[in-house]
PDB file of C-alpha atoms and ligand atoms in Angstrom:
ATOM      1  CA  UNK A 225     -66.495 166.445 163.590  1.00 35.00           C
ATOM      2  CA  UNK A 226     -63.864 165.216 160.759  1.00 38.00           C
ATOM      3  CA  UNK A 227     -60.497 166.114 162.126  1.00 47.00           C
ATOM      4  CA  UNK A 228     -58.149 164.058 160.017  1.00 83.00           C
ATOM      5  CA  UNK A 229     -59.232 162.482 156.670  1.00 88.00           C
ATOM      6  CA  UNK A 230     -61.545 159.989 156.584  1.00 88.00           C
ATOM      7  CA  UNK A 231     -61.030 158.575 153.230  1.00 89.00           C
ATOM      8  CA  UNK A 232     -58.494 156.343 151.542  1.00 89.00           C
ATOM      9  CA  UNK A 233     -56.155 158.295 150.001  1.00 92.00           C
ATOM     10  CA  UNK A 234     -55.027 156.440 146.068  1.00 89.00           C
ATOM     11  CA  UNK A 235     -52.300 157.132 144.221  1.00 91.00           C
ATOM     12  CA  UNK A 236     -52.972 156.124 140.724  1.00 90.00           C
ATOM     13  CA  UNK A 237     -50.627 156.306 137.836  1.00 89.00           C
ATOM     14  CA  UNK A 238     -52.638 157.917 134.202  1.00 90.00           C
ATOM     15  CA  UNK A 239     -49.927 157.794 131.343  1.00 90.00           C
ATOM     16  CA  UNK A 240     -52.963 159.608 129.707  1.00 91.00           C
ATOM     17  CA  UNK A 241     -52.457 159.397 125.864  1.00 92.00           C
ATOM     18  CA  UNK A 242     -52.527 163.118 124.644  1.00 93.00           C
ATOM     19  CA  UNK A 243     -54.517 163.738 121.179  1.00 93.00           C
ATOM     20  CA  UNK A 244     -54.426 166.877 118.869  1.00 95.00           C
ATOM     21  CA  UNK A 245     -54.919 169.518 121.168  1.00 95.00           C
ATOM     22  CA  UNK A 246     -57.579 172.943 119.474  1.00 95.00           C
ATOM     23  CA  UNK A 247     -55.535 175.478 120.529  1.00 96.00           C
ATOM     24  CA  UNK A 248     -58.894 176.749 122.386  1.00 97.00           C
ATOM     25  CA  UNK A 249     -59.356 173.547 123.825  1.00 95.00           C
ATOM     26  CA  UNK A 250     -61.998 174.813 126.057  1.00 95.00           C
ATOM     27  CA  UNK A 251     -65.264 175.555 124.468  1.00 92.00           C
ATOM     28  CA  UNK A 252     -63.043 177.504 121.629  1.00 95.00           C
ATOM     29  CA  UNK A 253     -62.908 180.077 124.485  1.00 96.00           C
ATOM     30  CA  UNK A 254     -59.971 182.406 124.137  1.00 98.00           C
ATOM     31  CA  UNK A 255     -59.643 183.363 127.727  1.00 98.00           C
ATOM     32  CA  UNK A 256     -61.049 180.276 129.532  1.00 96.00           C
ATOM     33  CA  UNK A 257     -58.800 178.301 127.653  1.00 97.00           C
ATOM     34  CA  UNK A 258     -55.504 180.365 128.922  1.00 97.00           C
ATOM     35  CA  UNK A 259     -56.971 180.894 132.307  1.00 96.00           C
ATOM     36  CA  UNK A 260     -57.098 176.874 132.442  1.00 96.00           C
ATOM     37  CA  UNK A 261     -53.449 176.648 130.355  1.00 96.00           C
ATOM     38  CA  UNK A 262     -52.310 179.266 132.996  1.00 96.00           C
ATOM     39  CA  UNK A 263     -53.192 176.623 136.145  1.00 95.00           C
ATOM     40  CA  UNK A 264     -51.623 173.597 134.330  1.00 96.00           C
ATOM     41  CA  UNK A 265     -48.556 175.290 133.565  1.00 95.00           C
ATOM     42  CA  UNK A 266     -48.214 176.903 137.243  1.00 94.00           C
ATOM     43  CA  UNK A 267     -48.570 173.192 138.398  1.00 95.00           C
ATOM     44  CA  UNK A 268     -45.437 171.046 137.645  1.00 94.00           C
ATOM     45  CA  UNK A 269     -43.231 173.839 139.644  1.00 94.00           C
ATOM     46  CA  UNK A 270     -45.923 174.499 142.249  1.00 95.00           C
ATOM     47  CA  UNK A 271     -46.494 170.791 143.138  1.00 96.00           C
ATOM     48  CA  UNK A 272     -42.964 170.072 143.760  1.00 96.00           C
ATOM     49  CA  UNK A 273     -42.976 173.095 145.701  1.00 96.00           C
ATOM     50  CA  UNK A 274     -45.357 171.346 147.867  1.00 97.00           C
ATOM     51  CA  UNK A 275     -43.865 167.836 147.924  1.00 98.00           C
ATOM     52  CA  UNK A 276     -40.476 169.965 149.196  1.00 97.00           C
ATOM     53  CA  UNK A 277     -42.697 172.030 152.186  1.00 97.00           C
ATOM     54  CA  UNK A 278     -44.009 169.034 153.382  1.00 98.00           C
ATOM     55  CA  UNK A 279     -41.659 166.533 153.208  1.00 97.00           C
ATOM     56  CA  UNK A 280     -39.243 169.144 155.125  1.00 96.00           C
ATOM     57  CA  UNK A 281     -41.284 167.828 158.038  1.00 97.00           C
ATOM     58  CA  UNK A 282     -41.581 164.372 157.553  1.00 96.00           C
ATOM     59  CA  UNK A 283     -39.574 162.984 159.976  1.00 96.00           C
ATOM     60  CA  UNK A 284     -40.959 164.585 162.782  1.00 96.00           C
ATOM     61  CA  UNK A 285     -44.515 163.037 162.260  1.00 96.00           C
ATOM     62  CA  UNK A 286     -44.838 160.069 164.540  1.00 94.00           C
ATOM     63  CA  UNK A 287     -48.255 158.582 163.830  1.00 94.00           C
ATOM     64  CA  UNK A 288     -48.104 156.070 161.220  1.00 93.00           C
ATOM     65  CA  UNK A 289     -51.260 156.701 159.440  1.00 93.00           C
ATOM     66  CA  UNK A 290     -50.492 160.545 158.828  1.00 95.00           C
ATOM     67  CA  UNK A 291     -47.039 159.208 157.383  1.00 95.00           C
ATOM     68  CA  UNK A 292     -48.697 157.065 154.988  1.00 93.00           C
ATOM     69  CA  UNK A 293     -50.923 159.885 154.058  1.00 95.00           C
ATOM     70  CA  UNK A 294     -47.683 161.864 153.340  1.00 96.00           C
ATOM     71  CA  UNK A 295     -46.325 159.624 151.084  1.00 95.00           C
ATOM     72  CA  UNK A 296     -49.539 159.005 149.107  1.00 95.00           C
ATOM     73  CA  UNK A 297     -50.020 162.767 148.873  1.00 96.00           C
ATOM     74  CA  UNK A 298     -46.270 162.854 147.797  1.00 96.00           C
ATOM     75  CA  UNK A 299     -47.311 160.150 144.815  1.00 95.00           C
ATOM     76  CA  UNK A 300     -50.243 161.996 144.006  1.00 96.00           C
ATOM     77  CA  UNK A 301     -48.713 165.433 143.252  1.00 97.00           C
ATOM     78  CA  UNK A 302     -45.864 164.105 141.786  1.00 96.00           C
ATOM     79  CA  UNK A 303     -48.066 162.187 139.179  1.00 95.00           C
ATOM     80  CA  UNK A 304     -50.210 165.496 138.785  1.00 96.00           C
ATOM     81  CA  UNK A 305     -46.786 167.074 138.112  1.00 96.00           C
ATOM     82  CA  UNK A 306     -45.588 164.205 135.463  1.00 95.00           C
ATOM     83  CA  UNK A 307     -49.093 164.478 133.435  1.00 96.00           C
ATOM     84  CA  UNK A 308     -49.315 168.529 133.499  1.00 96.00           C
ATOM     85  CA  UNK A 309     -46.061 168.829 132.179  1.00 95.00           C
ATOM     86  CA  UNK A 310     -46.949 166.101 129.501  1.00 96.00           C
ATOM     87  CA  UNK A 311     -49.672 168.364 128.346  1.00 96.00           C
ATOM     88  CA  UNK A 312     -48.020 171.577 129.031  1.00 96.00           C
ATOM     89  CA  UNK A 313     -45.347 170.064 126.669  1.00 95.00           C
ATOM     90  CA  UNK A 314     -47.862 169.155 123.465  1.00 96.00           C
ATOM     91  CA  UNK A 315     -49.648 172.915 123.937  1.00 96.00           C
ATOM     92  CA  UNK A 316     -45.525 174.249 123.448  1.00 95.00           C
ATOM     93  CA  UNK A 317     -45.113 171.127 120.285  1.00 95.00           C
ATOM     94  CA  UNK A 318     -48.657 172.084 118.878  1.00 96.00           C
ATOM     95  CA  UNK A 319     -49.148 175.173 119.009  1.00 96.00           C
ATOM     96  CA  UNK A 320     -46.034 177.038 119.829  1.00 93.00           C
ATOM     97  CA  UNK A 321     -46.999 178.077 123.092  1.00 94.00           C
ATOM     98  CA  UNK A 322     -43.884 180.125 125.267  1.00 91.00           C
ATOM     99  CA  UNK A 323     -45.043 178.435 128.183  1.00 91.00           C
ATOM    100  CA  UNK A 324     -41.620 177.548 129.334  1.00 85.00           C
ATOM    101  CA  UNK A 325     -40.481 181.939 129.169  1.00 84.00           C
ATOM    102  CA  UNK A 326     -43.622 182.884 130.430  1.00 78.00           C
ATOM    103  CA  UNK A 327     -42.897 180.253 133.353  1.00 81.00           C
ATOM    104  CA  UNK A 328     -39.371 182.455 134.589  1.00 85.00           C
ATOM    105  CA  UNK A 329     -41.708 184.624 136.911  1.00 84.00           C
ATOM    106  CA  UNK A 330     -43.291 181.517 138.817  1.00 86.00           C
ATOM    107  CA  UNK A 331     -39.999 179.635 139.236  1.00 88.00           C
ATOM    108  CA  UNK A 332     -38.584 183.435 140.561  1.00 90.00           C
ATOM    109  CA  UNK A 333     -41.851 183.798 143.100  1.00 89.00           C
ATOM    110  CA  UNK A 334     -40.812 179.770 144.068  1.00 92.00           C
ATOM    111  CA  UNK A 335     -37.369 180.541 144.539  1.00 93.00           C
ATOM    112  CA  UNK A 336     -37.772 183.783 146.405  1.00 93.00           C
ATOM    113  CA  UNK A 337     -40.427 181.840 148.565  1.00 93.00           C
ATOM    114  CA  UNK A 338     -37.921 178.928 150.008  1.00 94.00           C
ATOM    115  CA  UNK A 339     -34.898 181.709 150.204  1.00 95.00           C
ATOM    116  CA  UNK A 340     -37.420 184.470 151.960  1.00 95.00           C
ATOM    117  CA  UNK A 341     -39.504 182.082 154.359  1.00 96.00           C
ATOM    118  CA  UNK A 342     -38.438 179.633 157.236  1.00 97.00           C
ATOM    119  CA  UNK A 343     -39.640 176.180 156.878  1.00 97.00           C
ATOM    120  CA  UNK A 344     -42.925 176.315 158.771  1.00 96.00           C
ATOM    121  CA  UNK A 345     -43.720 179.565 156.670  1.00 97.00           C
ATOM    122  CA  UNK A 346     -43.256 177.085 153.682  1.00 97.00           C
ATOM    123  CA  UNK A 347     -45.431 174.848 154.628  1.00 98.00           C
ATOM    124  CA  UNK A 348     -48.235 177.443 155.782  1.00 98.00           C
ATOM    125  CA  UNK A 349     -47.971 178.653 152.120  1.00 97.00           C
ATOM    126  CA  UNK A 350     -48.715 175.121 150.850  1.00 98.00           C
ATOM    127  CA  UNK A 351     -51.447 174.879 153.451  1.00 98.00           C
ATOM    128  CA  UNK A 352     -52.871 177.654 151.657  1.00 97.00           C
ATOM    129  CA  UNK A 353     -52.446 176.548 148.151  1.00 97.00           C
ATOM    130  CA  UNK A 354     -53.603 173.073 149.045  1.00 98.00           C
ATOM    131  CA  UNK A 355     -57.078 174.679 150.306  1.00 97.00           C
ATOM    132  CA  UNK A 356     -57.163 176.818 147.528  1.00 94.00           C
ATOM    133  CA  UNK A 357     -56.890 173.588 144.870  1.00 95.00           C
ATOM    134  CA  UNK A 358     -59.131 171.526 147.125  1.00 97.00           C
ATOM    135  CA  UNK A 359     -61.915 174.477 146.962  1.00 96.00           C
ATOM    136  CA  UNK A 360     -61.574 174.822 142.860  1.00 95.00           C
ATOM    137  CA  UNK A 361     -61.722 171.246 142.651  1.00 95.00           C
ATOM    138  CA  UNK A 362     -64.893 170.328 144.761  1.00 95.00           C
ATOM    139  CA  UNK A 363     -66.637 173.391 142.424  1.00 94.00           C
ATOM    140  CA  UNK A 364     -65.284 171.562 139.462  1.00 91.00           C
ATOM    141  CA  UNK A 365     -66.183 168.074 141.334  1.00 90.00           C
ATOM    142  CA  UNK A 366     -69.872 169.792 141.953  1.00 90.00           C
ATOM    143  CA  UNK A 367     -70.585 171.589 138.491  1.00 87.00           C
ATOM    144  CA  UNK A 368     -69.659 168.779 136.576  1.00 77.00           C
ATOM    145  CA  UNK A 369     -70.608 170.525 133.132  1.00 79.00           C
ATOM    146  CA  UNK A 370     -67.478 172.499 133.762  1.00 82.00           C
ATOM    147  CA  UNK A 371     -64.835 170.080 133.119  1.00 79.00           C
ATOM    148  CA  UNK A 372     -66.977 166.453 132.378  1.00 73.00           C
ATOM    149  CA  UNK A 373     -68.663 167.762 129.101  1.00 74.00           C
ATOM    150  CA  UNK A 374     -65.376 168.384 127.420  1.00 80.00           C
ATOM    151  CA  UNK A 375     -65.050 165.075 126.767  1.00 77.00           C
ATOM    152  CA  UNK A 376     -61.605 164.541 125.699  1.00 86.00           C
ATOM    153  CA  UNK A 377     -57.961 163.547 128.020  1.00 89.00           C
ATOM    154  CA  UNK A 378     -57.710 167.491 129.288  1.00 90.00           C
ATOM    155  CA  UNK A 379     -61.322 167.125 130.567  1.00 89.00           C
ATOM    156  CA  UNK A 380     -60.135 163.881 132.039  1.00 89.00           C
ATOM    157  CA  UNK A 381     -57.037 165.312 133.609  1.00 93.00           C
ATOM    158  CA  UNK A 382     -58.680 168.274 135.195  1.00 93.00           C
ATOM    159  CA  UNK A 383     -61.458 165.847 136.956  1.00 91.00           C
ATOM    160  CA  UNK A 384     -58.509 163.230 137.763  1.00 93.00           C
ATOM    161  CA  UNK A 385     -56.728 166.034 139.623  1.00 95.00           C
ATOM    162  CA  UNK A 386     -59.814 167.306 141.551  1.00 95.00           C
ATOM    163  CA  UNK A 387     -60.921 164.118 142.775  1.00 94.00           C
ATOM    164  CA  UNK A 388     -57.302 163.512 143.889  1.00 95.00           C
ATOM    165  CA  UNK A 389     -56.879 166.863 145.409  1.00 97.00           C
ATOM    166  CA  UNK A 390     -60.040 165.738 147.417  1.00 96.00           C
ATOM    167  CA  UNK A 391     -58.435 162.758 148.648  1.00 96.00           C
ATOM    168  CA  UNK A 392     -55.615 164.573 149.910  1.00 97.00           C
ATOM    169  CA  UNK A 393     -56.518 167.724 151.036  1.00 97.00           C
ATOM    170  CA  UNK A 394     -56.355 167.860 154.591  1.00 97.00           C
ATOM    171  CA  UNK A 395     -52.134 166.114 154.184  1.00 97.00           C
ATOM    172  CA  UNK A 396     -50.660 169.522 154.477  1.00 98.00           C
ATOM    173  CA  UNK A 397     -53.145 170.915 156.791  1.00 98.00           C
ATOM    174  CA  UNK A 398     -52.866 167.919 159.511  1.00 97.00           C
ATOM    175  CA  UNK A 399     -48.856 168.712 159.106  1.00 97.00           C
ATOM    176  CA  UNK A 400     -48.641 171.578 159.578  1.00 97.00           C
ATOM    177  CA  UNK A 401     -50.822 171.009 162.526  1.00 97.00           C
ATOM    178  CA  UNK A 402     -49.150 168.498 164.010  1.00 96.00           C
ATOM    179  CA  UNK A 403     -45.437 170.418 164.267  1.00 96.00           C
ATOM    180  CA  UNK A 404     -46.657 173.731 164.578  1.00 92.00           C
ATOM    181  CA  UNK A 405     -50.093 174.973 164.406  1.00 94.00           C
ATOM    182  CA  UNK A 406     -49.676 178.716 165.113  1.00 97.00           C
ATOM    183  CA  UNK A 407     -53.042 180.259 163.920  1.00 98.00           C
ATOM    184  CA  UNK A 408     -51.535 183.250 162.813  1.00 97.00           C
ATOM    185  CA  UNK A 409     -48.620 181.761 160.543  1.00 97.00           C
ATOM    186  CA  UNK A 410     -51.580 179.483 158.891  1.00 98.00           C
ATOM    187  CA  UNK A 411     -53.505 182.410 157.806  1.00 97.00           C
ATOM    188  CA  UNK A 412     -50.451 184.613 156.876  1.00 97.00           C
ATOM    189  CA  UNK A 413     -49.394 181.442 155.052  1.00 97.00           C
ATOM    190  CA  UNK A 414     -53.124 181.830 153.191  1.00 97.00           C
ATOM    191  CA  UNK A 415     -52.764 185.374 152.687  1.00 97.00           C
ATOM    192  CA  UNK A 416     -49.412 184.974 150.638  1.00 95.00           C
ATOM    193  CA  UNK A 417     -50.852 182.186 148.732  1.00 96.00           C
ATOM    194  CA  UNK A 418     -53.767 184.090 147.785  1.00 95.00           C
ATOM    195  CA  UNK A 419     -51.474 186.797 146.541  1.00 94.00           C
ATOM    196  CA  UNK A 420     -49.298 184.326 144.370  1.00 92.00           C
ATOM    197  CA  UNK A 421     -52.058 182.248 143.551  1.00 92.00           C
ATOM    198  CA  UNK A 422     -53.577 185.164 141.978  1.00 92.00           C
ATOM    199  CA  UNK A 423     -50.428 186.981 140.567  1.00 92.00           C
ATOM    200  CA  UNK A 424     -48.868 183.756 138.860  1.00 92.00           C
ATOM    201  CA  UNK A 425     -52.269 182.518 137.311  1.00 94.00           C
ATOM    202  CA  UNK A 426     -54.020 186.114 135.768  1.00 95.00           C
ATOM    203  CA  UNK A 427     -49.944 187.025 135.002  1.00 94.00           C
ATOM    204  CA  UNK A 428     -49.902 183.781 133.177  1.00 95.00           C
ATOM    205  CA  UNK A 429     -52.993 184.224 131.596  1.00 96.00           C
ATOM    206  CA  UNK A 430     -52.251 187.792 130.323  1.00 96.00           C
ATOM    207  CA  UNK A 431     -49.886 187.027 128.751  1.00 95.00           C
ATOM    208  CA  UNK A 432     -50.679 183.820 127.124  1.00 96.00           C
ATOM    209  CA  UNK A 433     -53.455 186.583 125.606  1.00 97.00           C
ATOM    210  CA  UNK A 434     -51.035 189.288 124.759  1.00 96.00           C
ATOM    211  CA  UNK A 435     -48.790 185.996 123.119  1.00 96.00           C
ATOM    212  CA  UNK A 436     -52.258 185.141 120.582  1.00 96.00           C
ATOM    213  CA  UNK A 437     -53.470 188.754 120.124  1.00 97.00           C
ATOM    214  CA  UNK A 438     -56.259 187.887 121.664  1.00 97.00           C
ATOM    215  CA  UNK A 439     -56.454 190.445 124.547  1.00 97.00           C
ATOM    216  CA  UNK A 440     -58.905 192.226 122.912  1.00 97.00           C
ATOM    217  CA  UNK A 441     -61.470 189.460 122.309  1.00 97.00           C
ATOM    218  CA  UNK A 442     -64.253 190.752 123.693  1.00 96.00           C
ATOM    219  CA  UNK A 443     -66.736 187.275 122.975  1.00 97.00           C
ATOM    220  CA  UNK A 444     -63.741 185.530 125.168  1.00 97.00           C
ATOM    221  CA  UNK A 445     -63.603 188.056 127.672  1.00 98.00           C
ATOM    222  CA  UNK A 446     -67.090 188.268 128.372  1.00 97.00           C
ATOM    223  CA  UNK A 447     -67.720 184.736 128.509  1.00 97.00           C
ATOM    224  CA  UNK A 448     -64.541 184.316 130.974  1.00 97.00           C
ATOM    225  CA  UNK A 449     -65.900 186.722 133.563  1.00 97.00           C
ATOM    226  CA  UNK A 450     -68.963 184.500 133.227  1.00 96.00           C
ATOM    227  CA  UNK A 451     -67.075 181.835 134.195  1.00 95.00           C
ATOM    228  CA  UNK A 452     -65.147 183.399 137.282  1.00 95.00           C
ATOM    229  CA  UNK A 453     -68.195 185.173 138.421  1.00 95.00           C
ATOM    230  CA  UNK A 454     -71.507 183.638 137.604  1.00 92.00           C
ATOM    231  CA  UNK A 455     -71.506 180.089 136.249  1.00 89.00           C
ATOM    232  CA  UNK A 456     -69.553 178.151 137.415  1.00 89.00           C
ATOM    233  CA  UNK A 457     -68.487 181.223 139.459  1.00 91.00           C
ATOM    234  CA  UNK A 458     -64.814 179.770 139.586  1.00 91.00           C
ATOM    235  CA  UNK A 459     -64.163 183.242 141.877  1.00 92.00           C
ATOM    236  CA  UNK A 460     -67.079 183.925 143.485  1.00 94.00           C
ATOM    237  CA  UNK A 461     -68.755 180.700 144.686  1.00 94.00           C
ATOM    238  CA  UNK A 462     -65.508 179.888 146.448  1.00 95.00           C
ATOM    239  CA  UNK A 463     -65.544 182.832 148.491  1.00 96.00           C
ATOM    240  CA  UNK A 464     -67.821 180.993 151.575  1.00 96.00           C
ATOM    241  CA  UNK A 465     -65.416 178.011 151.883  1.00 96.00           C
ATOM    242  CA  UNK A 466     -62.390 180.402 151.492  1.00 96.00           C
ATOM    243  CA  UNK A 467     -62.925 182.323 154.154  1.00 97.00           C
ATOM    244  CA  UNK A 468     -63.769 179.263 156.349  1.00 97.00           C
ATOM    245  CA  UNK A 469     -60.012 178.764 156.514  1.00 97.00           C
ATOM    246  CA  UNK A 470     -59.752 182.067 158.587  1.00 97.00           C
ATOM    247  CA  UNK A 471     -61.619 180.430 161.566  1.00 97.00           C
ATOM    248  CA  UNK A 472     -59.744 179.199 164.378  1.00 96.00           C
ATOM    249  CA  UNK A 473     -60.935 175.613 164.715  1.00 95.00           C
ATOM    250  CA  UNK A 474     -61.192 175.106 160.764  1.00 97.00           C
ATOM    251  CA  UNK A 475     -60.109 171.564 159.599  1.00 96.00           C
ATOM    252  CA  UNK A 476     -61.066 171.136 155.903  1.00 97.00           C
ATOM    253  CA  UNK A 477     -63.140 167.926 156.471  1.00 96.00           C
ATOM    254  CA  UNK A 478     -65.543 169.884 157.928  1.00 95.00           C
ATOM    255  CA  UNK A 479     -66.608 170.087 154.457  1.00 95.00           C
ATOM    256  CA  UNK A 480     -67.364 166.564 154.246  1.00 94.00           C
ATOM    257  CA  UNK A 481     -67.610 166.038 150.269  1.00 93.00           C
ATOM    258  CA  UNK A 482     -66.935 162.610 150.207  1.00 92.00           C
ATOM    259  CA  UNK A 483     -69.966 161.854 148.057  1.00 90.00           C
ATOM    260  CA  UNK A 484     -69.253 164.043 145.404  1.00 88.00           C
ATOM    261  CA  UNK A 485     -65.696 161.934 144.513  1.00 87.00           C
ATOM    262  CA  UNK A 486     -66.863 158.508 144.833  1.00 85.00           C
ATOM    263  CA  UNK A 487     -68.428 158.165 141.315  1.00 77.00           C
ATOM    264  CA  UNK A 488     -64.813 159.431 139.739  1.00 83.00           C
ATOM    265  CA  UNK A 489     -62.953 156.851 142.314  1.00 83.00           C
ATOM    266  CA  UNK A 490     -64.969 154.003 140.755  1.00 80.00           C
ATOM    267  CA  UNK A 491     -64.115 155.134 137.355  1.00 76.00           C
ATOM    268  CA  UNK A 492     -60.135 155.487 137.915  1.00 77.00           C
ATOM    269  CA  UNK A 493     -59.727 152.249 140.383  1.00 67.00           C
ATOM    270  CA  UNK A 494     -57.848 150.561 137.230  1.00 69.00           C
ATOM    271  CA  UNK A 495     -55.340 152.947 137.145  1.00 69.00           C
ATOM    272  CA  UNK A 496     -54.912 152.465 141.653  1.00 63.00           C
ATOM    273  CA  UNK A 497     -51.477 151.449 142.426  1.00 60.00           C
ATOM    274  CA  UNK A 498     -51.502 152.201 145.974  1.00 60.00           C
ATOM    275  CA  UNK A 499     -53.962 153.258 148.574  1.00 57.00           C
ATOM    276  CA  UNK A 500     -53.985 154.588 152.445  1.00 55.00           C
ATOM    277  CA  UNK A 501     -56.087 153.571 154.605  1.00 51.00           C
ATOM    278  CA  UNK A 502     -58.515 156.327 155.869  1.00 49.00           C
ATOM    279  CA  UNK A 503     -57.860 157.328 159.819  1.00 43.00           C
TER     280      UNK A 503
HETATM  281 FE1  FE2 B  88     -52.005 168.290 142.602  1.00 67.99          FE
HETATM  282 FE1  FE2 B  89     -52.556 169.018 146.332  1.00 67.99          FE
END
């Protein structure tokens, strides 16, 4: 059984050149599309969040190759940062978006999060978030139609960021195991992410809606709870590997889904600047 990650883990720089943007850039959907605005605009804040939880422990890991893996996960987030916020910033210069008001609430839930919780409780939190990502991102990784078939730099982005949240998702997790590992502050640390994970992206979403008057778009609406609940099934076909994290002896390379990434590494080696060796 997979108990660190067996993988190399490449940090890879995109400087992605961002077109026109439709302001319902996926599939013309109403809600999709501000479901999917909602996640890139949570990430910027969020990933730093991370980078700060785990780094916070750096200096007591001792094995060399789980310090490496740090620092690539550390290049890897901040380069999802860099490119979200590049994006984030031509859906505000396009189309008006008030992505940076509606953001107050997230950086509020951040701050009250390092103020509120100890260290390790910081870290169990990004535990949870970073299983959370890695579980969206192998559905996106597996149902390829959902992100591949746009066919433009967001599509790109999204699949970019899944295949490197692959890559890195047992970082946090083999952290936090190594300085702590209390089973009960890992799952408590799932349970509040859950709870913000949820809050900050619907919240977001809402009122990116309310913002366009387009609460009440029923075509949207009805082809977004398609999305969360049948195909893809963005909520529902996650449920199985979500609750995995509640077992005891859960590592998330258990889920060995290697395979599914190494097309998209191929693809993006040009843009490797750096890679860690796998354990
Ligand atoms: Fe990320
Ligand atoms: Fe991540």
């Amino acid at each position: 059984m997979a108990s660190k990650t067996p993988i190399k883990i490449r940090v890879r720089r995109m400087d992605y050149e961002i077109p026109a943007i439709p302001r319902y850039w996926y599939r013309e959907n109403t809600w999709i599309t501000h479901f999917m605005n909602a996640l890139s605009t949570s990430f910027p804040d969020g990933e730093r969040f991370f980078i700060h939880a785990v780094r916070n422990f750096e200096s007591q890991i001792t094995d060399p190759q789980l310090r490496s893996q740090i620092r690539a996960f550390i290049g890897q987030e901040a380069n999802h940062g860099k490119e979200h916020e590049a994006f984030n910033n031509a859906l505000i210069e396009q189309h008006d978006l008030p992505l940076k008001s509606k953001m107050g609430f997230m950086k509020k839930a951040l701050a009250y999060a390092k103020k509120r919780y100890s260290p390790r409780e910081q870290l169990a939190l990004t535990v949870g978030f970073e299983h959370f990502t890695a579980i969206l991102a192998n559905l996106m990784l597996e149902q390829t139609d959902v992100i591949e078939s746009l066919d433009a730099m967001y599509g790109d982005m999204f699949m970019w960021h899944a295949v490197e949240e692959t890559e890195h998702k047992s970082v946090a997790y083999d952290v936090f195991q190594e300085v702590d590992g209390d089973y009960w502050v890992r799952v408590s640390g799932m349970a509040k992410a859950t709870f913000f994970f949820m809050l900050i992206t619907f919240r977001m979403q809402y009122s990116l809606l309310k913002h366009d008057g387009k609460l009440k778009d029923w075509r949207g609406a009805l082809g977004f709870a398609k999305f969360m609940l049948l195909k893809p099934g963005m909520l529902t076909k996650i449920i199985p590997e979500y609750l995995d994290f509640y077992r005891p002896n859960f590592h998330p390379w258990q889920h060995d889904n290697r395979a599914l990434i190494e097309k998209y590494v191929e693809q993006l080696g040009e843009h490797e600047l750096r890679a860690m060796d796998a354990a």
